[in-house]
C-alpha atoms as a printed R data frame, in Angstrom:
    type eleno elety resid chain resno       x      y      z
1   ATOM     1    CA   UNK     A     1 233.975 35.924 26.110
2   ATOM     2    CA   UNK     A     2 233.470 32.999 28.628
3   ATOM     3    CA   UNK     A     3 235.807 30.105 28.490
4   ATOM     4    CA   UNK     A     4 234.096 26.640 29.216
5   ATOM     5    CA   UNK     A     5 235.972 23.600 30.270
6   ATOM     6    CA   UNK     A     6 234.569 20.778 28.038
7   ATOM     7    CA   UNK     A     7 234.153 17.745 30.192
8   ATOM     8    CA   UNK     A     8 236.326 19.278 32.670
9   ATOM     9    CA   UNK     A     9 240.075 19.874 31.585
10  ATOM    10    CA   UNK     A    10 239.478 16.518 29.062
11  ATOM    11    CA   UNK     A    11 242.615 17.523 26.760
12  ATOM    12    CA   UNK     A    12 245.128 16.796 29.715
13  ATOM    13    CA   UNK     A    13 242.555 14.236 31.865
14  ATOM    14    CA   UNK     A    14 240.389 11.761 31.722
15  ATOM    15    CA   UNK     A    15 237.030 13.341 30.768
16  ATOM    16    CA   UNK     A    16 234.097 14.051 33.046
17  ATOM    17    CA   UNK     A    17 236.140 13.145 36.070
18  ATOM    18    CA   UNK     A    18 236.777 14.539 39.545
19  ATOM    19    CA   UNK     A    19 240.461 14.933 38.368
20  ATOM    20    CA   UNK     A    20 239.610 16.752 34.910
21  ATOM    21    CA   UNK     A    21 236.992 18.979 36.826
22  ATOM    22    CA   UNK     A    22 239.349 19.983 39.539
23  ATOM    23    CA   UNK     A    23 242.325 20.624 36.835
24  ATOM    24    CA   UNK     A    24 239.657 22.706 35.271
25  ATOM    25    CA   UNK     A    25 238.911 24.817 38.199
26  ATOM    26    CA   UNK     A    26 242.452 25.282 38.895
27  ATOM    27    CA   UNK     A    27 243.112 26.704 35.723
28  ATOM    28    CA   UNK     A    28 243.466 30.528 35.193
29  ATOM    29    CA   UNK     A    29 240.652 32.124 33.250
30  ATOM    30    CA   UNK     A    30 238.256 29.163 33.006
31  ATOM    31    CA   UNK     A    31 234.694 30.789 33.338
32  ATOM    32    CA   UNK     A    32 232.911 27.210 33.576
33  ATOM    33    CA   UNK     A    33 232.492 23.640 33.167
34  ATOM    34    CA   UNK     A    34 230.340 22.086 30.502
35  ATOM    35    CA   UNK     A    35 229.454 18.302 31.825
36  ATOM    36    CA   UNK     A    36 226.799 15.601 30.663
37  ATOM    37    CA   UNK     A    37 224.168 13.907 32.708
38  ATOM    38    CA   UNK     A    38 222.270 10.744 32.448
39  ATOM    39    CA   UNK     A    39 220.632  8.720 34.857
40  ATOM    40    CA   UNK     A    40 221.469  5.001 36.262
41  ATOM    41    CA   UNK     A    41 218.977  2.336 36.577
42  ATOM    42    CA   UNK     A    42 218.249  3.420 39.939
43  ATOM    43    CA   UNK     A    43 217.266  6.801 38.967
44  ATOM    44    CA   UNK     A    44 220.678  8.580 40.077
45  ATOM    45    CA   UNK     A    45 221.782 11.333 37.785
46  ATOM    46    CA   UNK     A    46 225.065 10.718 36.589
47  ATOM    47    CA   UNK     A    47 228.413 12.349 35.214
48  ATOM    48    CA   UNK     A    48 229.101 10.689 31.882
49  ATOM    49    CA   UNK     A    49 229.070 11.361 27.874
50  ATOM    50    CA   UNK     A    50 228.155  8.249 26.255
51  ATOM    51    CA   UNK     A    51 225.020  6.490 26.846
52  ATOM    52    CA   UNK     A    52 227.546  3.049 27.399
53  ATOM    53    CA   UNK     A    53 230.760  2.576 29.542
54  ATOM    54    CA   UNK     A    54 232.592  1.122 26.495
55  ATOM    55    CA   UNK     A    55 234.513  3.802 25.432
56  ATOM    56    CA   UNK     A    56 235.848  5.550 28.525
57  ATOM    57    CA   UNK     A    57 235.419  2.904 31.520
58  ATOM    58    CA   UNK     A    58 238.700  0.245 31.225
59  ATOM    59    CA   UNK     A    59 237.079 -2.482 32.969
60  ATOM    60    CA   UNK     A    60 233.091 -2.492 31.993
61  ATOM    61    CA   UNK     A    61 230.815 -2.464 29.004
62  ATOM    62    CA   UNK     A    62 227.336 -1.927 28.495
63  ATOM    63    CA   UNK     A    63 224.607  0.838 28.907
64  ATOM    64    CA   UNK     A    64 224.909  3.523 31.734
65  ATOM    65    CA   UNK     A    65 221.070  2.967 31.977
66  ATOM    66    CA   UNK     A    66 221.314 -0.348 32.893
67  ATOM    67    CA   UNK     A    67 223.472 -0.369 36.276
68  ATOM    68    CA   UNK     A    68 222.704  0.948 39.573
69  ATOM    69    CA   UNK     A    69 224.753  3.730 40.818
70  ATOM    70    CA   UNK     A    70 226.396  0.562 43.165
71  ATOM    71    CA   UNK     A    71 226.936 -0.928 40.273
72  ATOM    72    CA   UNK     A    72 228.508  2.317 38.175
73  ATOM    73    CA   UNK     A    73 230.932  2.939 40.966
74  ATOM    74    CA   UNK     A    74 233.073 -0.025 40.051
75  ATOM    75    CA   UNK     A    75 233.937  1.309 36.735
76  ATOM    76    CA   UNK     A    76 237.018  3.065 36.086
77  ATOM    77    CA   UNK     A    77 236.571  6.193 34.158
78  ATOM    78    CA   UNK     A    78 240.639  6.621 33.573
79  ATOM    79    CA   UNK     A    79 239.908  5.876 29.434
80  ATOM    80    CA   UNK     A    80 243.172  6.535 27.894
81  ATOM    81    CA   UNK     A    81 245.133  8.090 31.266
82  ATOM    82    CA   UNK     A    82 244.897  4.085 32.769
83  ATOM    83    CA   UNK     A    83 247.754  3.919 34.736
84  ATOM    84    CA   UNK     A    84 248.955  7.572 34.356
85  ATOM    85    CA   UNK     A    85 246.359  9.064 37.068
86  ATOM    86    CA   UNK     A    86 245.018  7.283 39.668
87  ATOM    87    CA   UNK     A    87 241.514  4.947 39.054
88  ATOM    88    CA   UNK     A    88 238.567  7.734 38.336
89  ATOM    89    CA   UNK     A    89 234.762  6.742 39.677
90  ATOM    90    CA   UNK     A    90 231.914  7.633 38.367
91  ATOM    91    CA   UNK     A    91 230.482 11.248 39.839
92  ATOM    92    CA   UNK     A    92 227.038 11.685 40.513
93  ATOM    93    CA   UNK     A    93 225.536 15.029 39.738
94  ATOM    94    CA   UNK     A    94 225.113 15.774 43.332
95  ATOM    95    CA   UNK     A    95 228.583 15.343 44.022
96  ATOM    96    CA   UNK     A    96 229.938 17.550 40.795
97  ATOM    97    CA   UNK     A    97 227.626 20.475 42.158
98  ATOM    98    CA   UNK     A    98 229.315 20.101 45.132
99  ATOM    99    CA   UNK     A    99 232.673 20.197 44.107
100 ATOM   100    CA   UNK     A   100 231.966 23.188 41.719
101 ATOM   101    CA   UNK     A   101 229.752 25.270 44.012
102 ATOM   102    CA   UNK     A   102 232.596 26.719 46.618
103 ATOM   103    CA   UNK     A   103 233.888 28.164 43.332
104 ATOM   104    CA   UNK     A   104 232.594 31.026 41.109
105 ATOM   105    CA   UNK     A   105 232.337 29.205 37.994
106 ATOM   106    CA   UNK     A   106 229.180 28.413 35.984
107 ATOM   107    CA   UNK     A   107 228.092 25.160 34.852
108 ATOM   108    CA   UNK     A   108 226.465 23.639 31.621
109 ATOM   109    CA   UNK     A   109 224.720 20.753 31.869
110 ATOM   110    CA   UNK     A   110 224.163 18.448 28.834
111 ATOM   111    CA   UNK     A   111 220.784 16.368 29.885
112 ATOM   112    CA   UNK     A   112 221.929 13.308 27.175
113 ATOM   113    CA   UNK     A   113 218.827 12.442 26.349
114 ATOM   114    CA   UNK     A   114 218.961 12.163 22.697
115 ATOM   115    CA   UNK     A   115 219.135  8.386 22.441
116 ATOM   116    CA   UNK     A   116 217.271  7.364 25.489
117 ATOM   117    CA   UNK     A   117 214.830  9.941 26.937
118 ATOM   118    CA   UNK     A   118 215.564  9.097 30.971
119 ATOM   119    CA   UNK     A   119 211.840  9.781 32.370
120 ATOM   120    CA   UNK     A   120 211.952 12.343 34.895
121 ATOM   121    CA   UNK     A   121 215.826 13.368 34.364
122 ATOM   122    CA   UNK     A   122 214.662 17.229 34.285
123 ATOM   123    CA   UNK     A   123 213.015 17.301 37.257
124 ATOM   124    CA   UNK     A   124 215.818 15.537 39.383
125 ATOM   125    CA   UNK     A   125 218.226 17.785 37.688
126 ATOM   126    CA   UNK     A   126 216.250 21.291 38.450
127 ATOM   127    CA   UNK     A   127 215.721 19.931 41.974
128 ATOM   128    CA   UNK     A   128 219.573 19.408 42.776
129 ATOM   129    CA   UNK     A   129 220.313 22.736 41.133
130 ATOM   130    CA   UNK     A   130 217.547 24.529 43.146
131 ATOM   131    CA   UNK     A   131 218.963 22.617 46.567
132 ATOM   132    CA   UNK     A   132 222.620 23.937 45.871
133 ATOM   133    CA   UNK     A   133 221.194 27.477 44.646
134 ATOM   134    CA   UNK     A   134 223.043 26.878 41.149
135 ATOM   135    CA   UNK     A   135 220.237 27.831 39.064
136 ATOM   136    CA   UNK     A   136 221.361 31.351 38.286
137 ATOM   137    CA   UNK     A   137 225.171 29.729 37.295
138 ATOM   138    CA   UNK     A   138 223.549 27.256 34.885
139 ATOM   139    CA   UNK     A   139 222.428 26.785 30.940
140 ATOM   140    CA   UNK     A   140 220.926 23.397 30.371
141 ATOM   141    CA   UNK     A   141 221.659 22.006 26.748
142 ATOM   142    CA   UNK     A   142 220.060 19.140 24.870
143 ATOM   143    CA   UNK     A   143 220.002 17.813 21.377
144 ATOM   144    CA   UNK     A   144 216.597 16.550 22.453
145 ATOM   145    CA   UNK     A   145 214.782 20.040 22.066
146 ATOM   146    CA   UNK     A   146 211.968 18.476 24.016
147 ATOM   147    CA   UNK     A   147 213.816 18.047 26.807
148 ATOM   148    CA   UNK     A   148 214.742 21.664 26.857
149 ATOM   149    CA   UNK     A   149 210.784 22.564 26.726
150 ATOM   150    CA   UNK     A   150 210.461 20.307 29.454
151 ATOM   151    CA   UNK     A   151 213.248 21.999 31.446
152 ATOM   152    CA   UNK     A   152 211.236 25.719 31.176
153 ATOM   153    CA   UNK     A   153 208.262 24.408 31.966
154 ATOM   154    CA   UNK     A   154 209.940 22.971 35.716
155 ATOM   155    CA   UNK     A   155 212.244 26.278 35.928
156 ATOM   156    CA   UNK     A   156 211.389 29.031 33.319
157 ATOM   157    CA   UNK     A   157 214.069 31.459 35.176
158 ATOM   158    CA   UNK     A   158 216.948 28.974 34.119
159 ATOM   159    CA   UNK     A   159 218.733 29.261 30.727
160 ATOM   160    CA   UNK     A   160 218.470 26.828 27.792
161 ATOM   161    CA   UNK     A   161 220.542 25.863 24.965
162 ATOM   162    CA   UNK     A   162 219.908 24.325 21.717
163 ATOM   163    CA   UNK     A   163 222.281 21.915 20.851
164 ATOM   164    CA   UNK     A   164 222.605 21.309 17.248
165 ATOM   165    CA   UNK     A   165 225.328 19.589 14.487
166 ATOM   166    CA   UNK     A   166 223.361 21.507 11.402
167 ATOM   167    CA   UNK     A   167 223.427 24.909  9.429
168 ATOM   168    CA   UNK     A   168 220.144 26.079 10.539
169 ATOM   169    CA   UNK     A   169 218.226 28.746  8.560
170 ATOM   170    CA   UNK     A   170 217.484 31.552 11.150
171 ATOM   171    CA   UNK     A   171 218.525 29.932 14.273
172 ATOM   172    CA   UNK     A   172 217.954 33.081 16.222
173 ATOM   173    CA   UNK     A   173 214.160 32.915 15.336
174 ATOM   174    CA   UNK     A   174 214.087 29.177 16.074
175 ATOM   175    CA   UNK     A   175 215.868 29.892 19.572
176 ATOM   176    CA   UNK     A   176 213.118 32.838 20.575
177 ATOM   177    CA   UNK     A   177 209.779 31.189 19.124
178 ATOM   178    CA   UNK     A   178 210.732 28.335 21.594
179 ATOM   179    CA   UNK     A   179 211.480 30.353 24.683
180 ATOM   180    CA   UNK     A   180 214.928 29.381 24.739
181 ATOM   181    CA   UNK     A   181 218.172 31.838 25.320
182 ATOM   182    CA   UNK     A   182 221.168 30.220 23.878
183 ATOM   183    CA   UNK     A   183 222.211 28.910 20.706
184 ATOM   184    CA   UNK     A   184 224.920 25.923 21.323
185 ATOM   185    CA   UNK     A   185 226.444 25.174 17.361
186 ATOM   186    CA   UNK     A   186 229.408 22.968 16.243
187 ATOM   187    CA   UNK     A   187 232.006 25.943 16.013
188 ATOM   188    CA   UNK     A   188 232.106 25.552 12.218
189 ATOM   189    CA   UNK     A   189 228.692 27.349 11.879
190 ATOM   190    CA   UNK     A   190 229.790 30.591 13.591
191 ATOM   191    CA   UNK     A   191 230.447 32.926 10.971
192 ATOM   192    CA   UNK     A   192 231.087 36.631 11.846
193 ATOM   193    CA   UNK     A   193 227.339 37.158 10.083
194 ATOM   194    CA   UNK     A   194 225.554 34.302 11.830
195 ATOM   195    CA   UNK     A   195 226.843 35.168 15.411
196 ATOM   196    CA   UNK     A   196 225.903 38.635 14.477
197 ATOM   197    CA   UNK     A   197 222.126 37.436 13.248
198 ATOM   198    CA   UNK     A   198 222.015 35.858 16.545
199 ATOM   199    CA   UNK     A   199 223.290 38.824 18.803
200 ATOM   200    CA   UNK     A   200 220.559 40.960 17.430
201 ATOM   201    CA   UNK     A   201 218.082 38.989 18.607
202 ATOM   202    CA   UNK     A   202 219.923 38.505 22.043
203 ATOM   203    CA   UNK     A   203 220.576 34.801 21.717
204 ATOM   204    CA   UNK     A   204 223.935 33.685 23.554
205 ATOM   205    CA   UNK     A   205 226.199 31.562 20.775
206 ATOM   206    CA   UNK     A   206 228.120 28.999 23.157
207 ATOM   207    CA   UNK     A   207 230.041 27.178 20.340
208 ATOM   208    CA   UNK     A   208 231.669 23.623 20.854
209 ATOM   209    CA   UNK     A   209 234.135 21.680 20.633
210 ATOM   210    CA   UNK     A   210 236.886 24.704 19.830
211 ATOM   211    CA   UNK     A   211 240.391 22.991 20.712
212 ATOM   212    CA   UNK     A   212 243.324 24.521 18.207
213 ATOM   213    CA   UNK     A   213 244.956 28.350 18.191
214 ATOM   214    CA   UNK     A   214 243.756 28.982 15.119
215 ATOM   215    CA   UNK     A   215 239.866 28.020 15.582
216 ATOM   216    CA   UNK     A   216 239.805 29.532 19.169
217 ATOM   217    CA   UNK     A   217 240.972 33.076 17.467
218 ATOM   218    CA   UNK     A   218 238.065 32.586 14.765
219 ATOM   219    CA   UNK     A   219 235.542 32.290 17.499
220 ATOM   220    CA   UNK     A   220 236.915 35.055 19.453
221 ATOM   221    CA   UNK     A   221 236.944 37.239 16.527
222 ATOM   222    CA   UNK     A   222 233.272 36.298 15.583
223 ATOM   223    CA   UNK     A   223 232.011 37.388 18.595
224 ATOM   224    CA   UNK     A   224 230.995 34.197 20.209
225 ATOM   225    CA   UNK     A   225 229.310 34.578 24.209
226 ATOM   226    CA   UNK     A   226 231.454 31.204 24.834
227 ATOM   227    CA   UNK     A   227 233.886 28.779 23.870
228 ATOM   228    CA   UNK     A   228 233.482 25.110 24.813
229 ATOM   229    CA   UNK     A   229 237.059 23.672 24.438
230 ATOM   230    CA   UNK     A   230 239.041 20.605 26.092
231 ATOM   231    CA   UNK     A   231 241.891 23.240 26.689
232 ATOM   232    CA   UNK     A   232 240.667 25.481 28.881
233 ATOM   233    CA   UNK     A   233 244.472 27.227 29.497
234 ATOM   234    CA   UNK     A   234 244.549 27.558 25.467
235 ATOM   235    CA   UNK     A   235 241.320 29.793 25.492
236 ATOM   236    CA   UNK     A   236 242.527 31.804 28.300
237 ATOM   237    CA   UNK     A   237 246.273 32.323 26.365
238 ATOM   238    CA   UNK     A   238 244.425 33.410 23.414
239 ATOM   239    CA   UNK     A   239 242.083 35.756 25.133
240 ATOM   240    CA   UNK     A   240 244.920 36.946 27.043
241 ATOM   241    CA   UNK     A   241 247.035 37.849 23.547
242 ATOM   242    CA   UNK     A   242 243.690 39.477 21.946
243 ATOM   243    CA   UNK     A   243 243.072 41.665 24.740
244 ATOM   244    CA   UNK     A   244 246.756 43.071 25.160
245 ATOM   245    CA   UNK     A   245 246.758 43.371 21.326
246 ATOM   246    CA   UNK     A   246 243.624 45.359 21.494
247 ATOM   247    CA   UNK     A   247 242.583 42.829 18.761
248 ATOM   248    CA   UNK     A   248 238.674 43.236 20.173
249 ATOM   249    CA   UNK     A   249 236.246 40.492 18.469
250 ATOM   250    CA   UNK     A   250 233.598 41.305 15.806
251 ATOM   251    CA   UNK     A   251 230.452 41.311 17.556
252 ATOM   252    CA   UNK     A   252 230.244 41.111 21.337
253 ATOM   253    CA   UNK     A   253 227.575 39.300 22.558
254 ATOM   254    CA   UNK     A   254 224.825 41.487 23.921
255 ATOM   255    CA   UNK     A   255 223.904 38.591 26.932
256 ATOM   256    CA   UNK     A   256 225.829 38.204 29.650
257 ATOM   257    CA   UNK     A   257 225.785 34.470 30.805
258 ATOM   258    CA   UNK     A   258 223.914 34.604 34.806
259 ATOM   259    CA   UNK     A   259 222.427 38.093 34.422
């Protein structure tokens, strides 16, 4: 089972910031980082989850797409940790890749095209991944599955994951029919039966957002490919405990990330 830090180590540090990413890299047993990509007004891929600055910036509001990178640099993304850490400046995707590249961590980039499609974002992201030789270490996910089709047209070899909130009938059939590799459901959808059916069709199951010890254990037992959570230290703890006790999951995925 792979342990992905959701927006970095966001359970203890301001999400999607250099601080949260650095702490995730330093966490023993963390296998990868999940983060979010949007475009600035001048077309630069930047790292932030919400389409607006309202929630996570302490000094600015408004849509990310309406600000240039230079203007976005003025936002302090310390979120609820303001005053408890140094001000956190928005990172570009380039800076994120520069930070993660020296580690052996995988990355899950969510393209935030569910509200604004950000024309050209797919090409910009793939170009950067190729520049950093990070294609094999990356899965691209999105709630906008048209985005994933565009990604596949540009870079057929990259893994793509369908983000979804719903309990879809025959998700493996949907994933395979559209030429993708991964299913990214909200974790409540990951029953052992559902995961087993997906694994039988060689579909990876990367579930989110799993934060409690009870739910982490359930996902391990269900046999998901990876857990995406705010507390990578807790996922490492549970994984170590289960392996030590010999409590192997019911349905290990047949897919290996990066294979």
